[in-house]
Each structure stands twice: as C-alpha cells, then as structure tokens.
Amino acid sequence: MVSESFDLSTIDPVTVTNSPKDTYHVKKTVFWTILFAIFAIFITLLILTVYFGVHQKRAVTESTSTKITTNLPIEISTSHLIETTTSAPPVGRVPTNLRQEEYRLTISPNLTSEKFTGSLNISFIKTKNNKNFFCFVFFFSGTLFYIFTCLETTNEVVLHQKDLSLNNSSIKIINSSLTTSHLPILDSSSYDGYSELVRLKFSSSFIPTQNYTLYLNFSANISHELHGLYISRYIDINGMNKTFMTSQMEPTHARTVFPCIDEPARKAIFYISVIHDSHWF
C-alpha cells in the first residue's frame, strides 16, 4: 500500500469546488465588456433602421406628390415652388414715317480731356409718294445735318442715341420751304433708355412735300471700349507714347457718337468733317 501526502497550501481554493461539471465561470470584467458590446450593436442597428426608414418614406411621398385625374382638369400638387419667367418687352424701333437720306457731320474731339461735342442740323422732305428722302446733319463740336423724308404726317422725330448729352435749347427747325412763321417748335423731348431712343415732339406736324432742317448740339465722352468713337494708344519707333482716335460704328454703335437712325437696314449717305489740331497728322 502506497501512501501519498498533499500540501493543501498549494491548492487553489477556486479549483476545488463541488459545482457540476457543465457550469462555466467568467470573470466579471469580461462579462461586462461583452454585454456593453451587444448593447452598442443593438443601439446602432436601431438608429440605422429609423434613419433609412424615414428617408425611404420621404422619397415615396415626393414621388407620389403629383395627382392626375382623368374626369377633371389635370390637378398637380407639389410642395416645390415653381418659378415662372416672363420674356423681356420688345425693343422699340424707329418709325418708318421718316426716312433718312444724308448725314452731314462735323466732329471736334478733344484728346486731352477725351471728350467731344457737336451740333446737329436735320433736313427732311415730306411727300405722299415716298420718293423723297429724310436727312439729318450732325456735328461733333461743330454741326450735323440730317436730311430725311417724312412719309406720313407726324409731329415727332425719333432717333437712336446712347450716352450722349443733348442740348435741348439748341434743338430747332431752322429751315423749311414754308414761311418762317410756320416752322414747328420743339415742345418736349423724352428718352427711352431700354430702346435707346430719343423722341422729339414739335408744336405742329410736318407738312407733306415740305423740306425741313433740324439742328441740335450734343456732346459725349470718347469711349475706351472698342466701339463707337474711342481712344487707342501705342508706342512709336522712338519709344514715345502716342494717342489716336478711331471709330467702330457697326452694327449698332453709331448711336454712341451722334443721334441717328441706327438700324443696319436704314441706309444713308454721310459727309464727315473732323476739326483737329494740326500736329495730330
């Protein structure tokens, strides 16, 4: 018979239990860690379910917001605002009761102050057979004659102008085949900035078959854009800065230089003079 001795002090009291064989023991720190992880996963899934459920319901609501019935006029209901736009009003045109024939223009530009001034004379014939012509004469720091034919009775002269300063006190009918006492007198002038038209209304109508001359003064700044009457600069072969003036009237930039009928289809003859310092050329 073999006898064995045991040192009870070396035995872990936890391992010596009378618990059943199928019972497992887990440390408290591990248990709470697993429980917290399961709870966090549950909360995350709940939040995702609510989020996607609400958005899906909103998408279905928007896709079915249009209601169409067949027994009544079509009814459309929507939560979105519908913007409506209206087209711009048409640009006014110069009436065809006066037809231009000739412009006699004298300009006097000032390249130091970069301004120019002018005056205008307009001559026209009014006829019944539409065979005569309508004429204006303009002057930049001088005079301009505009010869035109009046084809229908009117007391109004309509011209294009943009960025010009007209001297209303100078606007007058200075010539006619009638006696001087019957010359129309300027009553009023108005400007339509949208259509760029100036309307000159006179005290009496122009009479058919009669010749008239309209005179006016005006001034404007010389442009730095590449249209109208504009300034350009360059350096010559000696390294000197030079300034010159040029013009670009097409397609509708003549109105920035002098009052006129500035429509490509309304042709006319031009006589242009330029007053300048002798050293410019």
mmCIF file of C-alpha atoms in Angstrom:
data_model
loop_
_atom_site.group_PDB
_atom_site.id
_atom_site.type_symbol
_atom_site.label_atom_id
_atom_site.label_comp_id
_atom_site.label_asym_id
_atom_site.label_seq_id
_atom_site.Cartn_x
_atom_site.Cartn_y
_atom_site.Cartn_z
ATOM 1 C CA MET A 1 0.000 0.000 0.000
ATOM 2 C CA VAL A 2 1.371 3.328 -1.127
ATOM 3 C CA SER A 3 0.606 6.397 0.871
ATOM 4 C CA GLU A 4 0.818 9.925 -0.674
ATOM 5 C CA SER A 5 0.932 13.217 1.138
ATOM 6 C CA PHE A 6 -0.518 16.520 -0.160
ATOM 7 C CA ASP A 7 0.308 20.106 0.712
ATOM 8 C CA LEU A 8 -3.092 21.760 0.996
ATOM 9 C CA SER A 9 -1.489 25.232 0.897
ATOM 10 C CA THR A 10 -0.585 24.800 -2.781
ATOM 11 C CA ILE A 11 -4.100 24.055 -3.980
ATOM 12 C CA ASP A 12 -6.197 26.961 -5.495
ATOM 13 C CA PRO A 13 -9.388 27.099 -3.486
ATOM 14 C CA VAL A 14 -11.303 28.139 -6.659
ATOM 15 C CA THR A 15 -10.483 24.919 -8.455
ATOM 16 C CA VAL A 16 -11.622 22.836 -5.556
ATOM 17 C CA THR A 17 -15.381 23.123 -5.770
ATOM 18 C CA ASN A 18 -18.296 20.861 -5.756
ATOM 19 C CA SER A 19 -20.014 22.595 -8.745
ATOM 20 C CA PRO A 20 -21.439 20.490 -11.525
ATOM 21 C CA LYS A 21 -19.246 19.590 -14.480
ATOM 22 C CA ASP A 22 -21.294 21.661 -17.047
ATOM 23 C CA THR A 23 -21.041 25.002 -15.170
ATOM 24 C CA TYR A 24 -18.672 27.719 -16.575
ATOM 25 C CA HIS A 25 -17.351 30.670 -14.714
ATOM 26 C CA VAL A 26 -16.457 34.023 -16.465
ATOM 27 C CA LYS A 27 -14.649 36.885 -14.904
ATOM 28 C CA LYS A 28 -16.789 39.956 -14.242
ATOM 29 C CA THR A 29 -14.684 42.285 -16.434
ATOM 30 C CA VAL A 30 -15.099 40.024 -19.478
ATOM 31 C CA PHE A 31 -18.816 39.687 -18.858
ATOM 32 C CA TRP A 32 -19.497 43.406 -18.704
ATOM 33 C CA THR A 33 -17.354 44.038 -21.760
ATOM 34 C CA ILE A 34 -19.373 41.540 -23.839
ATOM 35 C CA LEU A 35 -22.660 42.933 -22.528
ATOM 36 C CA PHE A 36 -21.697 46.516 -23.396
ATOM 37 C CA ALA A 37 -20.674 45.467 -26.949
ATOM 38 C CA ILE A 38 -24.011 43.710 -27.535
ATOM 39 C CA PHE A 39 -25.905 46.776 -26.260
ATOM 40 C CA ALA A 40 -23.894 49.122 -28.513
ATOM 41 C CA ILE A 41 -24.586 46.975 -31.587
ATOM 42 C CA PHE A 42 -28.317 46.959 -30.772
ATOM 43 C CA ILE A 43 -28.452 50.756 -30.445
ATOM 44 C CA THR A 44 -26.551 51.207 -33.725
ATOM 45 C CA LEU A 45 -28.924 48.910 -35.611
ATOM 46 C CA LEU A 46 -31.921 50.743 -34.156
ATOM 47 C CA ILE A 47 -30.618 54.147 -35.232
ATOM 48 C CA LEU A 48 -29.853 52.926 -38.771
ATOM 49 C CA THR A 49 -33.314 51.366 -39.087
ATOM 50 C CA VAL A 50 -35.057 54.587 -38.050
ATOM 51 C CA TYR A 51 -32.843 56.779 -40.311
ATOM 52 C CA PHE A 52 -33.282 54.779 -43.511
ATOM 53 C CA GLY A 53 -36.961 54.174 -42.805
ATOM 54 C CA VAL A 54 -37.729 57.900 -42.550
ATOM 55 C CA HIS A 55 -35.777 58.763 -45.729
ATOM 56 C CA GLN A 56 -37.435 55.975 -47.692
ATOM 57 C CA LYS A 57 -40.860 57.194 -46.601
ATOM 58 C CA ARG A 58 -39.965 60.764 -47.627
ATOM 59 C CA ALA A 59 -38.797 59.596 -51.077
ATOM 60 C CA VAL A 60 -42.051 57.699 -51.603
ATOM 61 C CA THR A 61 -44.049 60.769 -50.535
ATOM 62 C CA GLU A 62 -42.218 63.036 -53.010
ATOM 63 C CA SER A 63 -42.539 60.552 -55.868
ATOM 64 C CA THR A 64 -46.313 60.341 -55.357
ATOM 65 C CA SER A 65 -46.957 64.050 -54.751
ATOM 66 C CA THR A 66 -48.358 64.526 -58.284
ATOM 67 C CA LYS A 67 -52.002 63.609 -58.584
ATOM 68 C CA ILE A 68 -53.562 63.247 -62.046
ATOM 69 C CA THR A 69 -57.279 62.636 -62.561
ATOM 70 C CA THR A 70 -58.967 61.962 -65.873
ATOM 71 C CA ASN A 71 -62.537 63.060 -65.195
ATOM 72 C CA LEU A 72 -61.490 66.570 -64.207
ATOM 73 C CA PRO A 73 -58.873 69.027 -65.450
ATOM 74 C CA ILE A 74 -55.403 67.847 -64.560
ATOM 75 C CA GLU A 75 -54.510 68.758 -60.976
ATOM 76 C CA ILE A 76 -50.889 68.926 -59.948
ATOM 77 C CA SER A 77 -49.987 69.358 -56.300
ATOM 78 C CA THR A 78 -46.398 69.664 -55.211
ATOM 79 C CA SER A 79 -44.500 71.063 -52.299
ATOM 80 C CA HIS A 80 -41.842 72.597 -54.568
ATOM 81 C CA LEU A 81 -42.055 76.219 -55.676
ATOM 82 C CA ILE A 82 -42.456 76.717 -59.424
ATOM 83 C CA GLU A 83 -40.636 79.725 -60.843
ATOM 84 C CA THR A 84 -42.179 81.490 -63.814
ATOM 85 C CA THR A 85 -40.317 83.881 -66.094
ATOM 86 C CA THR A 86 -41.691 86.462 -68.473
ATOM 87 C CA SER A 87 -39.955 87.478 -71.659
ATOM 88 C CA ALA A 88 -38.457 90.962 -71.903
ATOM 89 C CA PRO A 89 -40.526 93.569 -73.762
ATOM 90 C CA PRO A 90 -39.542 94.080 -77.399
ATOM 91 C CA VAL A 91 -37.021 96.796 -78.189
ATOM 92 C CA GLY A 92 -38.648 99.818 -79.812
ATOM 93 C CA ARG A 93 -37.890 100.581 -83.437
ATOM 94 C CA VAL A 94 -37.665 103.925 -85.210
ATOM 95 C CA PRO A 95 -40.950 104.610 -87.040
ATOM 96 C CA THR A 96 -40.814 104.446 -90.830
ATOM 97 C CA ASN A 97 -42.771 107.668 -91.344
ATOM 98 C CA LEU A 98 -39.417 109.456 -91.721
ATOM 99 C CA ARG A 99 -36.652 108.080 -93.919
ATOM 100 C CA GLN A 100 -33.036 109.216 -93.640
ATOM 101 C CA GLU A 101 -31.071 110.255 -96.715
ATOM 102 C CA GLU A 102 -27.974 112.124 -95.658
ATOM 103 C CA TYR A 103 -25.881 112.964 -92.606
ATOM 104 C CA ARG A 104 -23.521 115.930 -92.647
ATOM 105 C CA LEU A 105 -21.378 115.577 -89.585
ATOM 106 C CA THR A 106 -18.551 117.700 -88.222
ATOM 107 C CA ILE A 107 -16.780 116.475 -85.086
ATOM 108 C CA SER A 108 -14.269 118.219 -82.887
ATOM 109 C CA PRO A 109 -12.703 115.704 -80.473
ATOM 110 C CA ASN A 110 -10.575 116.731 -77.536
ATOM 111 C CA LEU A 111 -7.949 114.038 -76.984
ATOM 112 C CA THR A 112 -6.712 115.793 -73.841
ATOM 113 C CA SER A 113 -9.994 115.700 -71.947
ATOM 114 C CA GLU A 114 -11.171 112.714 -74.006
ATOM 115 C CA LYS A 115 -14.488 114.368 -74.821
ATOM 116 C CA PHE A 116 -16.176 115.589 -77.955
ATOM 117 C CA THR A 117 -19.008 117.983 -78.667
ATOM 118 C CA GLY A 118 -21.215 118.502 -81.669
ATOM 119 C CA SER A 119 -24.322 120.016 -83.140
ATOM 120 C CA LEU A 120 -26.931 118.694 -85.498
ATOM 121 C CA ASN A 121 -28.997 120.034 -88.319
ATOM 122 C CA ILE A 122 -31.706 117.830 -89.780
ATOM 123 C CA SER A 123 -33.291 118.491 -93.121
ATOM 124 C CA PHE A 124 -36.169 116.489 -94.487
ATOM 125 C CA ILE A 125 -38.808 116.476 -97.219
ATOM 126 C CA LYS A 126 -42.302 115.207 -96.584
ATOM 127 C CA THR A 127 -44.073 113.680 -99.572
ATOM 128 C CA LYS A 128 -47.039 111.474 -100.400
ATOM 129 C CA ASN A 129 -45.341 109.264 -102.958
ATOM 130 C CA ASN A 130 -42.480 108.038 -100.716
ATOM 131 C CA LYS A 131 -39.899 109.110 -103.298
ATOM 132 C CA ASN A 132 -38.174 111.882 -101.372
ATOM 133 C CA PHE A 133 -35.595 111.451 -98.631
ATOM 134 C CA PHE A 134 -35.120 112.245 -94.951
ATOM 135 C CA CYS A 135 -31.888 113.955 -93.946
ATOM 136 C CA PHE A 136 -30.012 114.816 -90.688
ATOM 137 C CA VAL A 137 -26.790 116.769 -90.290
ATOM 138 C CA PHE A 138 -24.744 116.290 -87.080
ATOM 139 C CA PHE A 139 -21.580 117.986 -85.809
ATOM 140 C CA PHE A 140 -19.103 116.933 -83.131
ATOM 141 C CA SER A 141 -18.026 120.197 -81.687
ATOM 142 C CA GLY A 142 -19.482 121.650 -84.838
ATOM 143 C CA THR A 143 -22.633 120.899 -86.810
ATOM 144 C CA LEU A 144 -24.553 117.950 -88.196
ATOM 145 C CA PHE A 145 -27.287 117.979 -90.835
ATOM 146 C CA TYR A 146 -29.592 115.047 -91.119
ATOM 147 C CA ILE A 147 -31.707 115.026 -94.278
ATOM 148 C CA PHE A 148 -34.801 112.852 -94.240
ATOM 149 C CA THR A 149 -38.083 112.258 -95.977
ATOM 150 C CA CYS A 150 -41.293 112.249 -93.996
ATOM 151 C CA LEU A 151 -43.580 109.626 -95.499
ATOM 152 C CA GLU A 152 -46.554 110.113 -93.164
ATOM 153 C CA THR A 153 -47.897 113.038 -91.184
ATOM 154 C CA THR A 154 -46.194 113.303 -87.805
ATOM 155 C CA ASN A 155 -45.055 115.891 -85.288
ATOM 156 C CA GLU A 156 -42.362 113.636 -83.819
ATOM 157 C CA VAL A 157 -38.770 112.893 -84.778
ATOM 158 C CA VAL A 158 -37.385 109.658 -83.273
ATOM 159 C CA LEU A 159 -33.646 108.930 -83.234
ATOM 160 C CA HIS A 160 -31.292 106.465 -81.581
ATOM 161 C CA GLN A 161 -28.820 107.821 -79.060
ATOM 162 C CA LYS A 162 -26.813 106.333 -76.218
ATOM 163 C CA ASP A 163 -24.576 108.086 -73.689
ATOM 164 C CA LEU A 164 -24.973 111.427 -75.470
ATOM 165 C CA SER A 165 -25.810 114.719 -73.789
ATOM 166 C CA LEU A 166 -28.263 116.684 -75.924
ATOM 167 C CA ASN A 167 -28.650 120.429 -75.534
ATOM 168 C CA ASN A 168 -32.433 120.776 -75.677
ATOM 169 C CA SER A 169 -32.270 124.553 -76.021
ATOM 170 C CA SER A 170 -30.436 124.119 -79.341
ATOM 171 C CA ILE A 171 -32.988 121.773 -80.924
ATOM 172 C CA LYS A 172 -34.947 123.635 -83.554
ATOM 173 C CA ILE A 173 -36.273 123.567 -87.102
ATOM 174 C CA ILE A 174 -34.127 126.126 -88.890
ATOM 175 C CA ASN A 175 -35.181 125.704 -92.486
ATOM 176 C CA SER A 176 -38.324 124.940 -94.468
ATOM 177 C CA SER A 177 -39.846 125.703 -97.830
ATOM 178 C CA LEU A 178 -42.688 127.286 -95.869
ATOM 179 C CA THR A 179 -42.533 130.707 -94.288
ATOM 180 C CA THR A 180 -40.574 131.051 -91.072
ATOM 181 C CA SER A 181 -43.690 131.741 -89.028
ATOM 182 C CA HIS A 182 -44.950 128.226 -89.734
ATOM 183 C CA LEU A 183 -41.859 126.326 -88.569
ATOM 184 C CA PRO A 184 -42.646 123.691 -85.925
ATOM 185 C CA ILE A 185 -41.256 124.470 -82.477
ATOM 186 C CA LEU A 186 -39.928 121.849 -80.093
ATOM 187 C CA ASP A 187 -42.469 121.105 -77.387
ATOM 188 C CA SER A 188 -40.751 118.344 -75.443
ATOM 189 C CA SER A 189 -38.158 115.602 -75.580
ATOM 190 C CA SER A 190 -38.065 112.232 -73.836
ATOM 191 C CA TYR A 191 -35.612 109.347 -73.685
ATOM 192 C CA ASP A 192 -36.309 105.607 -73.626
ATOM 193 C CA GLY A 193 -33.219 104.045 -72.091
ATOM 194 C CA TYR A 194 -34.367 100.476 -72.777
ATOM 195 C CA SER A 195 -34.754 101.039 -76.535
ATOM 196 C CA GLU A 196 -32.120 103.835 -76.579
ATOM 197 C CA LEU A 197 -34.464 106.204 -78.398
ATOM 198 C CA VAL A 198 -34.915 109.957 -78.025
ATOM 199 C CA ARG A 199 -38.307 111.351 -79.051
ATOM 200 C CA LEU A 200 -38.560 114.979 -80.122
ATOM 201 C CA LYS A 201 -42.145 116.302 -80.207
ATOM 202 C CA PHE A 202 -42.948 119.534 -82.027
ATOM 203 C CA SER A 203 -45.786 122.027 -81.748
ATOM 204 C CA SER A 204 -47.160 121.211 -85.202
ATOM 205 C CA SER A 205 -46.970 118.417 -87.715
ATOM 206 C CA PHE A 206 -44.611 118.362 -90.646
ATOM 207 C CA ILE A 207 -46.440 119.011 -93.891
ATOM 208 C CA PRO A 208 -46.167 116.623 -96.851
ATOM 209 C CA THR A 209 -43.820 117.648 -99.694
ATOM 210 C CA GLN A 210 -42.107 120.270 -97.500
ATOM 211 C CA ASN A 211 -38.385 120.440 -96.766
ATOM 212 C CA TYR A 212 -37.157 120.894 -93.185
ATOM 213 C CA THR A 213 -33.822 121.182 -91.429
ATOM 214 C CA LEU A 214 -33.452 120.181 -87.790
ATOM 215 C CA TYR A 215 -30.497 121.476 -85.801
ATOM 216 C CA LEU A 216 -29.145 120.388 -82.417
ATOM 217 C CA ASN A 217 -25.970 120.388 -80.292
ATOM 218 C CA PHE A 218 -24.672 117.445 -78.312
ATOM 219 C CA SER A 219 -21.585 116.174 -76.503
ATOM 220 C CA ALA A 220 -20.222 112.914 -75.150
ATOM 221 C CA ASN A 221 -17.180 111.204 -73.675
ATOM 222 C CA ILE A 222 -14.856 109.377 -76.022
ATOM 223 C CA SER A 223 -15.011 105.686 -75.214
ATOM 224 C CA HIS A 224 -12.206 103.347 -74.189
ATOM 225 C CA GLU A 225 -14.156 100.359 -75.454
ATOM 226 C CA LEU A 226 -13.570 99.079 -78.974
ATOM 227 C CA HIS A 227 -16.742 100.576 -80.414
ATOM 228 C CA GLY A 228 -18.232 103.951 -81.182
ATOM 229 C CA LEU A 229 -15.678 106.761 -81.097
ATOM 230 C CA TYR A 230 -12.810 105.526 -78.960
ATOM 231 C CA ILE A 231 -9.227 106.175 -77.891
ATOM 232 C CA SER A 232 -6.275 103.878 -78.555
ATOM 233 C CA ARG A 233 -2.622 104.207 -77.580
ATOM 234 C CA TYR A 234 0.654 102.838 -78.855
ATOM 235 C CA ILE A 235 4.439 103.337 -78.581
ATOM 236 C CA ASP A 236 6.161 104.583 -81.726
ATOM 237 C CA ILE A 237 9.598 103.529 -83.021
ATOM 238 C CA ASN A 238 11.212 106.251 -80.858
ATOM 239 C CA GLY A 239 9.656 104.843 -77.687
ATOM 240 C CA MET A 240 7.180 107.714 -77.367
ATOM 241 C CA ASN A 241 3.623 107.160 -76.153
ATOM 242 C CA LYS A 242 1.103 108.112 -78.832
ATOM 243 C CA THR A 243 -2.674 108.512 -78.725
ATOM 244 C CA PHE A 244 -5.075 108.234 -81.626
ATOM 245 C CA MET A 245 -8.817 108.206 -82.108
ATOM 246 C CA THR A 246 -10.733 105.726 -84.233
ATOM 247 C CA SER A 247 -14.306 104.557 -84.692
ATOM 248 C CA GLN A 248 -16.334 101.376 -84.969
ATOM 249 C CA MET A 249 -19.964 102.021 -85.868
ATOM 250 C CA GLU A 250 -21.122 98.506 -86.745
ATOM 251 C CA PRO A 251 -23.501 97.006 -86.055
ATOM 252 C CA THR A 252 -25.354 99.493 -83.823
ATOM 253 C CA HIS A 253 -22.710 101.725 -82.241
ATOM 254 C CA ALA A 254 -23.243 104.861 -84.329
ATOM 255 C CA ARG A 255 -25.818 105.955 -81.732
ATOM 256 C CA THR A 256 -22.986 106.436 -79.211
ATOM 257 C CA VAL A 257 -21.387 109.023 -81.495
ATOM 258 C CA PHE A 258 -24.353 111.080 -82.735
ATOM 259 C CA PRO A 259 -28.166 110.903 -82.806
ATOM 260 C CA CYS A 260 -29.223 108.854 -85.819
ATOM 261 C CA ILE A 261 -31.392 106.053 -87.131
ATOM 262 C CA ASP A 262 -29.033 103.270 -86.108
ATOM 263 C CA GLU A 263 -30.554 100.269 -87.845
ATOM 264 C CA PRO A 264 -28.483 98.378 -90.448
ATOM 265 C CA ALA A 265 -31.338 98.332 -92.957
ATOM 266 C CA ARG A 266 -31.782 102.122 -92.820
ATOM 267 C CA LYS A 267 -29.030 103.286 -95.176
ATOM 268 C CA ALA A 268 -27.868 106.876 -95.725
ATOM 269 C CA ILE A 269 -25.085 108.997 -97.226
ATOM 270 C CA PHE A 270 -22.511 110.530 -94.871
ATOM 271 C CA TYR A 271 -20.376 113.662 -95.166
ATOM 272 C CA ILE A 272 -17.985 113.811 -92.200
ATOM 273 C CA SER A 273 -15.504 116.518 -91.221
ATOM 274 C CA VAL A 274 -13.093 116.442 -88.272
ATOM 275 C CA ILE A 275 -11.746 119.593 -86.599
ATOM 276 C CA HIS A 276 -8.366 118.836 -85.028
ATOM 277 C CA ASP A 277 -5.009 120.314 -84.065
ATOM 278 C CA SER A 278 -2.572 120.487 -86.958
ATOM 279 C CA HIS A 279 0.065 118.397 -85.143
ATOM 280 C CA TRP A 280 -2.257 115.386 -84.974
ATOM 281 C CA PHE A 281 -1.364 114.408 -88.533
#
